[in-house]
């Protein structure tokens, strides 16, 4: 695909046929037709404003919740770098966070500022842009509970601010416009003692360490929890603990996690997820919904 504007005008880094496997947690998958890492906000706006509206655009954060199919991702993948990773205190309860900032950086900055209520972000392995889009949550908290508003660059290049209510949040879902990139967000907590905040972050870290395969090539929670059910329990009861397909495996430690045991392809990983869904449906009648994003073309 040719990009129909002056590429020399781009101040960030624009790479053709860029491998995405190194950028996602599963370490598998195809290439992006184009990978754009904007230098700053204006660079991103100029790029999108000049880009043919027919070219698809997808934002990529830490790649923790994503299967990139072997056929690669058409159009442009946008990855926000250091210029979008700052976190600043606005007042005694609110942080201003760049779209590329990690959950760990946000929660640590909140602790240092004496802002409680954001501790759960410590356990979300992604960036602000990703968990604003997905209404990320864990350990009793969700982004919808703390988001004040967010700055979004639309596919046209226009910068708009959307309030919490504008995002139409439901479980692991928002109504963020297609092709939009979250470049900043404001999160509001409540005043707290740094020591107590750290203790809660430590509790969450220990719980994750005990229950999740954190040192594996994985993609985080694979399936959404259906109403009244825990996804991991449905998977376990359907006999899928340790189930394999090619180089992919259902984690023995936490059955709502899929693993790349070494040489899995994206086809292996997605195929194993579909087999798990089939077995759960046959066993319990419950249809599991994917929580992990599956993007790109099949080979």
mmCIF file of C-alpha atoms in Angstrom, residues 11 43 52-53 72 84 92 104 119 133 135 140 143 146 243 247 284 290:
data_model
loop_
_atom_site.group_PDB
_atom_site.id
_atom_site.type_symbol
_atom_site.label_atom_id
_atom_site.label_comp_id
_atom_site.label_asym_id
_atom_site.label_seq_id
_atom_site.Cartn_x
_atom_site.Cartn_y
_atom_site.Cartn_z
ATOM 1 C CA UNK A 11 9.107 13.772 11.793
ATOM 2 C CA UNK A 43 3.270 14.842 14.126
ATOM 3 C CA UNK A 52 -5.898 8.729 2.639
ATOM 4 C CA UNK A 53 -9.112 8.137 4.657
ATOM 5 C CA UNK A 72 -0.181 -9.188 8.917
ATOM 6 C CA UNK A 84 3.299 10.105 25.062
ATOM 7 C CA UNK A 92 -4.658 16.063 45.033
ATOM 8 C CA UNK A 104 2.790 0.530 36.425
ATOM 9 C CA UNK A 119 -3.755 0.697 42.491
ATOM 10 C CA UNK A 133 -10.178 1.809 24.849
ATOM 11 C CA UNK A 135 -12.219 -0.369 29.833
ATOM 12 C CA UNK A 140 -12.223 -4.797 41.693
ATOM 13 C CA UNK A 143 -11.138 2.378 34.005
ATOM 14 C CA UNK A 146 -11.589 6.514 37.484
ATOM 15 C CA UNK A 243 -4.593 -28.466 26.269
ATOM 16 C CA UNK A 247 3.189 -24.641 20.067
ATOM 17 C CA UNK A 284 -21.681 -26.022 29.766
ATOM 18 C CA UNK A 290 -12.777 -13.327 23.277
#
